[in-house]
Amino acid sequence: MSRTDIDARKLEALFPSADEAGRRCIIRALDVKKVYRMGATETHALRGATLDIREGEYLSIMGPSGSGKSTLFNMIGGLGKPTSGKVYIDQVDIAQLDANELAWLRCRKIGYVFQTYNLIQVMTCLENVMLPMSFAGLGNEEARDKGMYILKLVGLAHRPLHRPAELSGGQQQRCALARALANSPEIVLADEPTANLDLHTGEEMIELLATLRDELGVTIISATHDLKMLKRSDRILWIEDGRIVRMAKPGEVDFNSGEFH
Amino acid sequence: MSASPIRRQVTLPLSVAWQVVLQGIRIRLGRSLVTLMGVLLGIAFLMSILTGQSIRQGVRRETEARAECRRMIGFLTAETGPLRDRAVGVIQAGAISDIERRLAAALLDEGASEVRWAAVAGAAMPAGLPAGRVRAAEPRAAAEGAAALLLVGEGASPDLRWGELVAGTRQRVLAVARATPAPEAGADATVLSLAREPHPDELAEQRSEARRTRFRTAWIIAISLLVTVIGISNAMLMSVTERFREIGTMKCLGALSAFVRQMFFIEACLLGVVGAAAGCVVGAAFAAAAFSLSYGMDLVVSAMSPWTLLAHGALCVAAGVGLSIVAAIYPASFASRMVPATALRSTI
């Protein structure tokens, strides 16, 4: 494959935009490299990652710390631009987008869930959920109705006026998920969403994500080490030293040793 | 690729920015108070300098006027003898100065029984003269039996029968408060010029002293405002670093850089207005109290003009808002340049 000049036809031939099941390709990374420069030293965070993510897929990304996991995560989440290679989100090369277009993309196409919830502490639960809608230009009334609907969806309709500090960890993460779903995104990007939750609430969160995927057809991409989360996902991607070393289905992974078959 | 389905994000929800800022100030009250104190102290200093300056000027004007009055009365009584239980005639031509207005009161304080005031040549008797003991009169009635006749006002000497008028007074004294040529009052009349022209050297010395003071004050104000700006800027930078993840998260949710800047400028404006208003009150009160200690309360109160105070207050509030906006430029642009991926880092 040519690494310098990739045109649309070649691309279509190499990666058909829909798979056998008719699922559209929603994120495509082609030979993505990322180099961070700190003065004279160069850090190769990604050394050429190629990846295809289908609509409605539940993908887990695994990898030791420093493996380039977060960098890959940022790239396919529209949070950073690759040094070389291409990232297409919904057929659009994100390197071509300016700041306002990226903001639009982050606002409507992608919902982010963070390890540390990252709710805006000064706002109530409902206001947090309404915030992305305000950025999308939705009116206050409409945003409130939709916000309440989504809170009901994640099982938090009974505490809309509480501030994050007054909620438990599980409730905060539910609120964060509701916020991620505010503008009906096609992709939910979750960065270790269960890492700060106890076993039980973590399981609830995983179930909730799976339900959303099944019912709303949202594509879920999560960086995780949570075995229960890995078991629930469609595909598991193992990244090491800036390269994707394995792509496997949960059945192919021995969860006791953490090794791929 | 096919036609891009991506559009540009344009929304800058002002009401959301207000909401975030107001709740942020309330919840992070300690941090906001630090910024607020920066504005408050800087503006209090500016206000105290301005108020102090106007009080000093007012006090100087007041004491000079009082001294000038005393000198004029002294000059007059040297010729007429004590004014006890005598009347004094005043002919007013044209508008009168502050010192001439004070003269009427000073004459009464000196023991004069009454002041007979004759406004001639179209002049109107000024308001604010001691009521009851200053009586309007015709020129002849004003002069008749008075200890002396006093000519005040900026107009030219009116065309009166000065000889006859002065002849009606007891000691035949005509005193002229201005440095205008005295009217012809007859051979046996004593004509006094009460006005005193300051020596040119004296004036030059006063002017250069005023220039030096202005320069010194401007220098002090400039330095203090610079320190204020740096202080506010520093406090705001701290609050930016505290909010790193919050800002990154907002960017992940679709906030534009302009929205982040907007938030910081709204906060700067709010803290600027409140801090500057409080600083004005504190500064003015401090200056008034400090000068009252050295000059006495009544002199300071009579030297302070509410309009000047108000003008200085408005200037200070404007300066406070301006300063905090200037101070917010760097923190706001620093915050708005933050990459959204910051939100993912868990250890900040």
Coordinates of C-alpha atoms in Angstrom, one line a residue:
Chain A
M1 CA 0.0 0.0 0.0
S2 CA 1.2 3.4 -0.8
R3 CA 2.0 5.3 2.4
T4 CA 2.3 8.7 0.9
D5 CA -0.6 9.2 -1.4
I6 CA -3.8 7.4 -0.7
D7 CA -6.6 8.2 -3.0
A8 CA -10.2 7.5 -2.5
R9 CA -10.5 4.6 -5.0
K10 CA -7.6 2.7 -3.7
L11 CA -8.9 3.3 -0.2
E12 CA -12.3 1.9 -1.2
A13 CA -10.7 -1.2 -2.7
L14 CA -8.5 -1.8 0.3
F15 CA -11.1 -1.0 2.9
P16 CA -14.7 -1.4 1.6
S17 CA -16.8 1.3 3.4
A18 CA -19.2 -1.4 4.5
D19 CA -18.5 -4.9 5.7
E20 CA -20.4 -8.1 4.8
A21 CA -23.0 -7.3 7.4
G22 CA -23.6 -3.9 5.8
R23 CA -22.0 -2.0 8.6
R24 CA -20.5 1.3 7.6
C25 CA -16.9 2.0 8.5
I26 CA -17.0 4.9 10.9
I27 CA -13.4 5.3 11.9
R28 CA -10.4 4.5 9.8
A29 CA -6.8 5.0 10.7
L30 CA -4.2 4.5 8.0
D31 CA -0.6 4.1 9.0
V32 CA -0.9 6.7 11.7
K33 CA 2.3 7.9 13.2
K34 CA 2.7 10.3 16.0
V35 CA 6.0 11.8 17.1
Y36 CA 6.2 14.1 20.1
R37 CA 9.2 16.4 20.2
M38 CA 10.5 17.6 23.5
G39 CA 13.5 19.8 22.6
A40 CA 16.1 17.5 21.0
T41 CA 14.5 14.2 21.9
E42 CA 11.8 12.6 19.8
T43 CA 9.3 10.2 21.2
H44 CA 7.6 7.8 18.7
A45 CA 4.3 7.3 20.4
L46 CA 2.7 5.6 17.4
R47 CA 4.8 3.8 14.7
G48 CA 2.1 3.2 12.1
A49 CA -1.3 2.0 13.3
T50 CA -3.9 0.9 10.8
L51 CA -7.3 0.2 12.0
D52 CA -10.9 0.0 10.8
I53 CA -13.9 0.5 13.2
R54 CA -17.4 -0.4 12.1
E55 CA -20.6 1.3 13.0
G56 CA -22.2 -0.1 16.1
E57 CA -19.0 -1.9 17.1
Y58 CA -17.8 -2.3 20.7
L59 CA -14.0 -2.1 20.6
S60 CA -11.7 -2.3 23.5
I61 CA -8.1 -1.0 23.3
M62 CA -5.6 -2.6 25.6
G63 CA -1.9 -1.9 26.2
P64 CA 0.6 -1.2 28.9
S65 CA 1.2 2.3 29.9
G66 CA 3.5 4.2 27.4
S67 CA 2.4 1.8 24.6
G68 CA 0.8 4.6 22.6
K69 CA -2.7 3.6 23.8
S70 CA -3.7 7.1 24.8
T71 CA -2.2 8.6 21.6
L72 CA -4.2 6.2 19.4
F73 CA -7.2 6.9 21.5
N74 CA -6.7 10.7 21.0
M75 CA -6.2 10.3 17.3
I76 CA -9.3 8.3 16.6
G77 CA -11.3 10.6 18.9
G78 CA -10.4 13.7 17.0
L79 CA -8.4 15.1 19.9
G80 CA -5.1 15.3 18.1
K81 CA -3.7 15.2 14.6
P82 CA -1.2 12.5 13.4
T83 CA 2.3 13.4 12.4
S84 CA 1.8 11.3 9.3
G85 CA -0.9 8.9 8.1
K86 CA -4.6 9.6 7.9
V87 CA -7.5 9.4 10.3
Y88 CA -10.9 9.4 8.8
I89 CA -13.9 9.9 11.0
D90 CA -17.1 9.2 9.1
Q91 CA -15.2 9.5 5.8
V92 CA -13.7 12.8 6.7
D93 CA -9.9 13.3 7.0
I94 CA -9.6 15.0 10.3
A95 CA -6.2 16.6 9.3
Q96 CA -8.2 18.7 6.9
L97 CA -10.4 20.2 9.5
D98 CA -9.9 23.6 11.2
A99 CA -10.5 24.3 14.8
N100 CA -14.2 25.1 14.4
E101 CA -14.9 22.0 12.3
L102 CA -13.1 19.9 14.9
A103 CA -15.2 21.5 17.6
W104 CA -18.3 20.7 15.6
L105 CA -17.1 17.1 15.2
R106 CA -16.4 16.7 18.9
C107 CA -19.7 18.3 19.8
R108 CA -22.0 16.1 17.7
K109 CA -20.2 13.1 16.4
I110 CA -18.3 11.9 19.4
G111 CA -19.2 11.6 23.1
Y112 CA -16.4 11.4 25.6
V113 CA -16.4 9.5 28.8
F114 CA -13.5 10.0 31.1
Q115 CA -11.8 7.9 33.7
T116 CA -12.2 10.7 36.3
Y117 CA -15.7 11.6 35.1
N118 CA -14.7 15.2 34.5
L119 CA -18.1 16.6 35.3
I120 CA -18.1 20.4 35.5
Q121 CA -18.1 20.7 39.3
V122 CA -19.9 24.1 39.4
M123 CA -22.9 22.8 37.4
T124 CA -25.7 20.4 38.4
C125 CA -26.1 17.0 36.9
L126 CA -28.7 18.2 34.4
E127 CA -26.7 21.3 33.5
N128 CA -23.8 19.1 32.7
V129 CA -25.9 17.1 30.4
M130 CA -27.3 20.2 28.8
L131 CA -23.9 21.8 28.2
P132 CA -23.0 20.0 24.9
M133 CA -26.5 20.8 23.7
S134 CA -25.9 24.5 24.4
F135 CA -22.7 24.3 22.4
A136 CA -24.8 22.7 19.6
G137 CA -27.1 25.7 19.7
L138 CA -30.1 23.9 21.2
G139 CA -32.6 26.1 23.1
N140 CA -32.9 25.9 26.8
E141 CA -36.3 24.3 27.0
E142 CA -35.5 21.7 24.4
A143 CA -32.2 21.0 26.0
R144 CA -33.8 20.5 29.4
D145 CA -36.4 18.0 28.0
K146 CA -33.8 16.1 26.1
G147 CA -31.4 16.2 29.1
M148 CA -34.1 14.7 31.4
Y149 CA -34.9 12.0 28.8
I150 CA -31.2 11.0 28.6
L151 CA -30.8 11.0 32.4
K152 CA -33.8 8.6 32.6
L153 CA -32.0 6.5 30.0
V154 CA -29.0 6.1 32.2
G155 CA -31.0 5.7 35.3
L156 CA -30.3 9.1 36.9
A157 CA -33.6 10.8 36.5
H158 CA -34.1 11.1 40.2
R159 CA -31.1 13.4 40.9
P160 CA -31.0 16.0 38.1
L161 CA -30.4 18.9 40.4
H162 CA -27.5 17.5 42.4
R163 CA -24.0 18.7 41.9
P164 CA -21.3 16.1 41.0
A165 CA -19.8 16.3 44.5
E166 CA -23.2 15.1 45.9
L167 CA -23.3 12.0 43.7
S168 CA -21.5 8.7 44.1
G169 CA -18.8 7.6 41.7
G170 CA -21.2 5.3 39.7
Q171 CA -23.8 8.1 39.5
Q172 CA -21.2 10.6 38.4
Q173 CA -20.1 8.2 35.6
R174 CA -23.7 7.7 34.6
C175 CA -24.1 11.5 34.4
A176 CA -20.9 11.7 32.4
L177 CA -22.3 9.1 30.0
A178 CA -25.5 11.0 29.7
R179 CA -23.5 14.1 28.9
A180 CA -21.6 12.1 26.2
L181 CA -24.9 11.1 24.7
A182 CA -26.3 14.6 24.7
N183 CA -26.0 15.3 21.0
S184 CA -26.8 11.8 19.9
P185 CA -23.2 11.0 18.8
E186 CA -22.4 8.1 16.6
I187 CA -19.3 7.3 18.6
V188 CA -18.8 7.1 22.3
L189 CA -15.1 7.2 23.4
A190 CA -14.6 5.9 26.9
D191 CA -11.2 6.2 28.6
E192 CA -11.0 3.5 31.3
P193 CA -14.6 4.3 32.3
T194 CA -14.7 1.7 35.1
A195 CA -11.2 2.3 36.5
N196 CA -12.4 4.4 39.3
L197 CA -15.6 2.4 40.1
D198 CA -16.0 -0.5 42.4
L199 CA -16.8 -4.0 41.0
H200 CA -20.6 -3.7 41.1
T201 CA -21.0 -0.2 39.7
G202 CA -18.3 -1.0 37.1
E203 CA -20.5 -3.9 36.0
E204 CA -23.5 -1.7 35.8
M205 CA -21.6 0.7 33.7
I206 CA -20.5 -2.0 31.3
E207 CA -24.1 -3.3 31.0
L208 CA -25.3 0.3 30.3
L209 CA -22.7 0.8 27.6
A210 CA -23.6 -2.6 26.0
T211 CA -27.3 -1.7 26.2
L212 CA -26.7 1.7 24.5
R213 CA -24.8 0.0 21.8
D214 CA -27.5 -2.6 21.2
E215 CA -30.4 -0.1 21.4
L216 CA -29.0 3.1 19.9
G217 CA -26.4 1.5 17.6
V218 CA -23.7 3.7 19.1
T219 CA -20.1 2.7 18.3
I220 CA -18.2 2.3 21.6
I221 CA -14.5 2.5 21.8
S222 CA -12.9 2.2 25.1
A223 CA -9.4 2.0 26.5
T224 CA -9.6 -0.5 29.3
H225 CA -8.0 -3.2 31.3
D226 CA -11.3 -4.3 32.9
L227 CA -11.7 -8.0 32.1
K228 CA -15.5 -7.8 32.3
M229 CA -15.4 -5.0 29.8
L230 CA -13.1 -6.9 27.5
K231 CA -15.4 -9.9 27.6
R232 CA -18.4 -7.8 26.6
S233 CA -16.6 -6.2 23.6
D234 CA -16.8 -7.3 20.0
R235 CA -13.1 -6.9 19.3
I236 CA -10.0 -6.3 21.5
L237 CA -7.0 -4.4 20.2
W238 CA -3.6 -4.9 21.8
I239 CA -1.1 -2.1 21.3
E240 CA 2.5 -2.3 22.3
D241 CA 5.4 0.1 21.6
G242 CA 3.4 2.2 19.2
R243 CA 2.2 -0.7 17.1
I244 CA -1.1 -2.7 17.0
V245 CA 0.2 -6.2 17.7
R246 CA -3.0 -8.1 17.9
M247 CA -6.7 -7.7 17.1
A248 CA -8.8 -10.5 18.5
K249 CA -12.3 -11.5 19.5
P250 CA -13.0 -12.0 23.2
G251 CA -13.1 -15.8 22.7
E252 CA -9.6 -15.8 21.5
V253 CA -8.2 -14.3 24.6
D254 CA -7.2 -16.2 27.7
F255 CA -8.4 -13.9 30.4
N256 CA -6.6 -15.8 33.1
S257 CA -3.2 -15.1 31.7
G258 CA -4.1 -12.0 29.8
E259 CA -2.4 -13.6 26.7
F260 CA -3.9 -14.0 23.2
H261 CA -4.2 -17.4 21.9
Chain B
M1 CA -13.6 12.0 -0.2
S2 CA -17.3 12.7 -0.7
A3 CA -18.9 16.1 0.2
S4 CA -17.9 16.8 3.8
P5 CA -20.7 16.3 6.3
I6 CA -18.8 18.3 8.8
R7 CA -19.9 21.8 9.5
R8 CA -18.3 24.6 11.5
Q9 CA -19.1 25.0 15.1
V10 CA -20.2 28.6 15.7
T11 CA -22.2 28.7 18.9
L12 CA -20.9 30.8 21.7
P13 CA -23.7 30.4 24.3
L14 CA -23.4 33.6 26.3
S15 CA -25.9 32.6 28.9
V16 CA -24.0 29.4 29.5
A17 CA -20.8 31.3 29.9
W18 CA -22.4 33.6 32.4
Q19 CA -23.9 30.7 34.3
V20 CA -20.5 28.9 34.5
V21 CA -18.7 32.1 35.5
L22 CA -21.2 33.1 38.2
Q23 CA -21.4 29.6 39.7
G24 CA -17.6 29.3 39.4
I25 CA -17.1 32.5 41.3
R26 CA -19.5 31.4 44.0
I27 CA -18.0 27.9 44.4
R28 CA -14.4 29.0 44.1
L29 CA -14.9 32.0 46.3
G30 CA -11.5 31.9 47.9
R31 CA -9.7 32.1 44.5
S32 CA -12.1 34.7 43.2
L33 CA -11.5 36.8 46.4
V34 CA -7.8 36.8 45.7
T35 CA -8.3 38.2 42.2
L36 CA -10.9 40.6 43.6
M37 CA -8.4 41.8 46.3
G38 CA -5.9 42.4 43.6
V39 CA -8.3 44.8 41.8
L40 CA -9.5 46.2 45.1
L41 CA -6.1 47.1 46.4
G42 CA -4.8 48.6 43.1
I43 CA -7.9 50.7 42.7
A44 CA -8.0 51.7 46.3
F45 CA -4.5 53.0 45.9
L46 CA -5.4 54.9 42.7
M47 CA -8.5 56.3 44.3
S48 CA -6.6 57.4 47.5
I49 CA -4.0 59.1 45.4
L50 CA -6.6 60.9 43.3
T51 CA -8.8 61.8 46.3
G52 CA -5.7 62.8 48.3
Q53 CA -4.6 65.1 45.5
S54 CA -8.0 66.8 45.3
I55 CA -8.2 67.1 49.1
R56 CA -4.8 68.7 49.2
Q57 CA -5.7 71.1 46.4
G58 CA -9.0 71.9 48.1
V59 CA -7.3 72.4 51.4
R60 CA -4.6 74.6 49.9
R61 CA -7.3 76.7 48.1
E62 CA -9.3 76.9 51.2
T63 CA -6.4 78.0 53.5
E64 CA -5.1 80.4 50.8
A65 CA -8.6 82.0 50.5
R66 CA -8.9 82.3 54.2
A67 CA -5.5 83.9 54.5
E68 CA -6.2 86.2 51.6
C69 CA -9.4 87.3 53.2
R70 CA -7.7 88.0 56.5
R71 CA -5.0 90.0 54.7
M72 CA -7.6 92.1 52.9
I73 CA -9.6 92.8 56.1
G74 CA -6.4 93.7 57.8
F75 CA -5.5 96.1 55.1
L76 CA -8.9 97.7 55.2
T77 CA -9.1 98.0 59.0
A78 CA -5.6 99.6 59.1
E79 CA -7.3 102.5 57.3
T80 CA -10.7 102.5 58.8
G81 CA -10.0 101.3 62.4
P82 CA -12.0 98.5 64.0
L83 CA -15.3 97.7 62.2
R84 CA -17.1 97.0 65.4
D85 CA -20.8 98.0 65.1
R86 CA -20.2 99.7 61.8
A87 CA -21.8 99.0 58.5
V88 CA -19.8 98.4 55.3
G89 CA -21.0 99.4 51.9
V90 CA -20.3 97.1 49.0
I91 CA -20.7 98.1 45.3
Q92 CA -20.8 95.0 43.0
A93 CA -20.0 95.3 39.3
G94 CA -20.2 92.0 37.5
A95 CA -19.6 88.5 38.8
I96 CA -17.6 88.2 42.0
S97 CA -14.9 85.7 42.9
D98 CA -14.9 83.2 45.7
I99 CA -12.6 85.5 47.8
E100 CA -14.9 88.5 47.3
R101 CA -17.9 86.3 48.4
R102 CA -15.9 85.3 51.5
L103 CA -15.1 89.0 52.2
A104 CA -18.7 89.7 53.1
A105 CA -18.7 87.0 55.7
A106 CA -15.3 88.0 56.9
L107 CA -16.4 91.6 57.4
L108 CA -19.3 90.4 59.6
D109 CA -16.9 88.1 61.5
E110 CA -14.7 91.2 62.0
G111 CA -17.5 92.8 63.9
A112 CA -19.3 94.8 61.2
S113 CA -23.0 95.3 62.1
E114 CA -24.2 94.8 58.5
V115 CA -23.1 94.8 54.9
R116 CA -25.1 96.9 52.6
W117 CA -24.8 95.3 49.1
A118 CA -25.5 97.4 46.0
A119 CA -25.3 95.4 42.8
V120 CA -25.0 97.9 39.9
A121 CA -24.4 97.8 36.2
G122 CA -26.7 94.8 35.6
A123 CA -24.9 92.6 38.2
A124 CA -27.0 90.3 40.3
M125 CA -26.4 89.9 44.0
P126 CA -24.9 86.5 44.5
A127 CA -26.7 83.8 46.5
G128 CA -25.1 82.2 49.5
L129 CA -24.2 85.4 51.4
P130 CA -24.9 85.4 55.1
A131 CA -28.6 85.9 55.3
G132 CA -30.1 88.8 57.3
R133 CA -26.9 90.7 57.9
V134 CA -26.2 91.3 54.2
R135 CA -28.8 93.7 53.0
A136 CA -29.4 94.8 49.4
A137 CA -29.3 98.6 49.0
E138 CA -29.0 101.4 46.5
P139 CA -25.4 102.7 46.1
R140 CA -26.1 105.9 47.9
A141 CA -27.8 104.1 50.8
A142 CA -25.0 101.6 50.9
A143 CA -22.3 104.2 51.3
E144 CA -24.1 106.6 53.6
G145 CA -22.6 106.3 57.1
A146 CA -20.6 103.2 56.3
A147 CA -17.1 102.6 57.6
A148 CA -15.8 102.2 54.1
L149 CA -17.0 101.5 50.6
L150 CA -15.8 98.3 48.9
L151 CA -15.8 97.8 45.2
V152 CA -16.0 94.2 44.1
G153 CA -16.7 92.3 40.9
E154 CA -15.0 91.7 37.6
G155 CA -16.7 94.4 35.6
A156 CA -15.2 97.8 34.8
S157 CA -15.7 100.4 37.5
P158 CA -19.3 101.5 37.1
D159 CA -20.1 105.1 36.2
L160 CA -21.3 106.4 39.6
R161 CA -20.8 109.6 41.4
W162 CA -17.9 108.2 43.3
G163 CA -16.9 111.5 44.9
E164 CA -20.3 111.9 46.5
L165 CA -20.6 108.2 47.5
V166 CA -17.2 108.2 49.2
A167 CA -17.9 111.5 50.9
G168 CA -20.9 109.8 52.5
T169 CA -18.7 107.2 54.3
R170 CA -17.3 108.0 57.7
Q171 CA -13.5 107.8 56.9
R172 CA -13.9 108.5 53.2
V173 CA -12.3 105.2 52.3
L174 CA -12.8 103.4 49.0
A175 CA -11.3 99.9 48.9
V176 CA -11.1 98.1 45.6
A177 CA -10.9 94.3 45.8
R178 CA -9.6 93.9 42.3
A179 CA -6.4 95.1 40.6
T180 CA -8.6 97.2 38.3
P181 CA -7.9 101.0 38.1
A182 CA -9.8 102.6 41.0
P183 CA -12.4 105.2 40.1
E184 CA -11.8 108.9 40.8
A185 CA -13.1 109.5 44.3
G186 CA -12.1 113.0 45.1
A187 CA -8.9 114.5 46.5
D188 CA -9.6 113.9 50.2
A189 CA -10.6 110.2 49.8
T190 CA -8.3 107.3 50.6
V191 CA -8.3 104.7 47.8
L192 CA -7.0 101.3 48.7
S193 CA -6.2 98.5 46.3
L194 CA -6.7 95.2 48.3
A195 CA -5.7 92.9 45.5
R196 CA -2.2 91.5 45.5
E197 CA -0.5 90.3 42.4
P198 CA 1.9 87.4 43.2
H199 CA 5.5 87.9 42.2
P200 CA 6.4 86.3 38.8
D201 CA 9.1 84.2 40.5
E202 CA 6.6 83.0 43.0
L203 CA 4.2 81.9 40.2
A204 CA 7.0 80.2 38.3
E205 CA 8.0 78.3 41.5
Q206 CA 4.4 77.3 42.1
R207 CA 4.1 76.1 38.5
S208 CA 7.3 74.0 38.5
E209 CA 6.4 72.5 41.9
A210 CA 3.0 71.5 40.5
R211 CA 4.7 70.0 37.4
R212 CA 7.1 68.0 39.6
T213 CA 4.2 66.7 41.8
R214 CA 2.2 65.8 38.7
F215 CA 5.1 63.8 37.3
R216 CA 5.8 62.1 40.6
T217 CA 2.1 61.1 41.0
A218 CA 1.8 59.8 37.5
W219 CA 4.9 57.7 38.0
I220 CA 3.6 56.2 41.3
I221 CA 0.2 55.5 39.7
A222 CA 1.7 53.9 36.7
I223 CA 3.9 51.6 38.8
S224 CA 1.1 50.7 41.1
L225 CA -1.3 49.9 38.2
L226 CA 1.4 47.7 36.6
V227 CA 1.8 45.8 39.8
T228 CA -2.0 45.4 40.0
V229 CA -2.2 44.1 36.5
I230 CA 0.6 41.5 37.2
G231 CA -1.1 40.5 40.4
I232 CA -4.5 40.0 38.8
S233 CA -2.9 38.2 35.9
N234 CA -1.1 35.9 38.2
A235 CA -4.2 35.1 40.3
M236 CA -6.1 34.3 37.0
L237 CA -3.3 32.1 35.7
M238 CA -3.5 30.1 38.9
S239 CA -7.2 29.7 38.4
V240 CA -6.6 28.6 34.8
T241 CA -4.2 25.8 35.9
E242 CA -6.8 24.8 38.5
R243 CA -9.4 24.5 35.8
F244 CA -7.1 22.7 33.3
R245 CA -9.3 19.6 33.1
E246 CA -12.5 21.5 33.2
I247 CA -11.5 23.6 30.2
G248 CA -10.2 20.5 28.4
T249 CA -13.5 18.8 29.1
M250 CA -15.5 21.7 27.7
K251 CA -13.4 21.6 24.6
C252 CA -14.1 17.9 24.3
L253 CA -17.8 18.7 24.5
G254 CA -17.6 21.2 21.6
A255 CA -16.6 24.5 23.3
L256 CA -14.7 26.8 21.0
S257 CA -11.6 28.6 22.0
A258 CA -13.6 31.8 21.7
F259 CA -16.1 30.5 24.3
V260 CA -13.3 29.8 26.8
R261 CA -11.9 33.3 26.2
Q262 CA -15.3 34.7 26.6
M263 CA -15.7 33.0 30.0
F264 CA -12.5 34.5 31.3
F265 CA -13.3 38.0 30.1
I266 CA -16.7 37.9 31.6
E267 CA -15.1 36.8 34.9
A268 CA -12.5 39.6 34.6
C269 CA -15.2 42.2 33.9
L270 CA -17.3 41.1 36.9
L271 CA -14.4 40.9 39.3
G272 CA -13.2 44.2 37.9
V273 CA -16.4 46.1 38.5
V274 CA -17.0 44.7 42.0
G275 CA -13.3 45.1 43.0
A276 CA -13.0 48.6 41.6
A277 CA -16.2 49.8 43.2
A278 CA -15.1 48.4 46.6
G279 CA -11.6 49.8 46.0
C280 CA -13.1 53.3 45.3
V281 CA -14.9 53.4 48.6
V282 CA -12.0 52.0 50.5
G283 CA -9.5 54.4 48.8
A284 CA -11.6 57.5 49.2
A285 CA -12.4 56.7 52.9
F286 CA -8.7 56.0 53.6
A287 CA -7.6 59.3 52.0
A288 CA -10.3 61.3 53.8
A289 CA -9.4 59.7 57.2
A290 CA -5.7 60.2 56.7
F291 CA -6.0 63.9 55.7
S292 CA -8.5 64.5 58.5
L293 CA -5.8 63.5 60.9
S294 CA -3.5 66.2 59.7
Y295 CA -5.8 69.0 58.6
G296 CA -8.9 68.4 60.7
M297 CA -12.2 67.0 59.6
D298 CA -14.1 70.2 58.8
L299 CA -11.3 71.5 56.5
V300 CA -11.2 68.2 54.6
V301 CA -15.0 68.0 54.3
S302 CA -15.1 71.6 52.9
A303 CA -12.2 70.8 50.6
M304 CA -13.9 67.7 49.1
S305 CA -16.3 68.2 46.2
P306 CA -18.9 65.5 45.6
W307 CA -18.7 65.9 41.9
T308 CA -14.9 65.5 41.8
L309 CA -15.3 62.5 44.0
L310 CA -17.9 61.0 41.7
A311 CA -15.7 61.7 38.6
H312 CA -12.7 60.1 40.3
G313 CA -14.9 57.1 41.3
A314 CA -16.1 56.7 37.7
L315 CA -12.6 57.0 36.4
C316 CA -11.4 54.4 38.9
V317 CA -14.1 51.9 38.1
A318 CA -13.4 52.2 34.4
A319 CA -9.7 51.8 35.2
G320 CA -10.4 48.7 37.3
V321 CA -12.4 47.1 34.6
G322 CA -9.8 48.0 32.0
L323 CA -7.0 46.7 34.1
S324 CA -8.7 43.4 34.8
I325 CA -9.5 42.9 31.1
V326 CA -5.9 43.7 30.2
A327 CA -4.8 41.3 33.0
A328 CA -7.1 38.6 31.6
I329 CA -5.7 38.7 28.1
Y330 CA -2.8 36.3 28.8
P331 CA -4.6 33.8 31.1
A332 CA -7.6 33.7 28.7
S333 CA -5.5 33.0 25.6
F334 CA -3.5 30.5 27.6
A335 CA -6.7 28.7 28.6
S336 CA -8.2 28.9 25.1
R337 CA -5.1 27.3 23.5
M338 CA -5.4 24.3 25.8
V339 CA -5.8 21.1 23.8
P340 CA -8.9 19.0 24.5
A341 CA -6.8 15.9 25.2
T342 CA -5.8 17.5 28.5
A343 CA -9.2 16.3 29.8
L344 CA -8.0 12.7 29.5
R345 CA -5.0 13.1 31.7
S346 CA -6.1 11.9 35.1
T347 CA -3.2 13.3 37.1
I348 CA -3.6 17.1 37.1

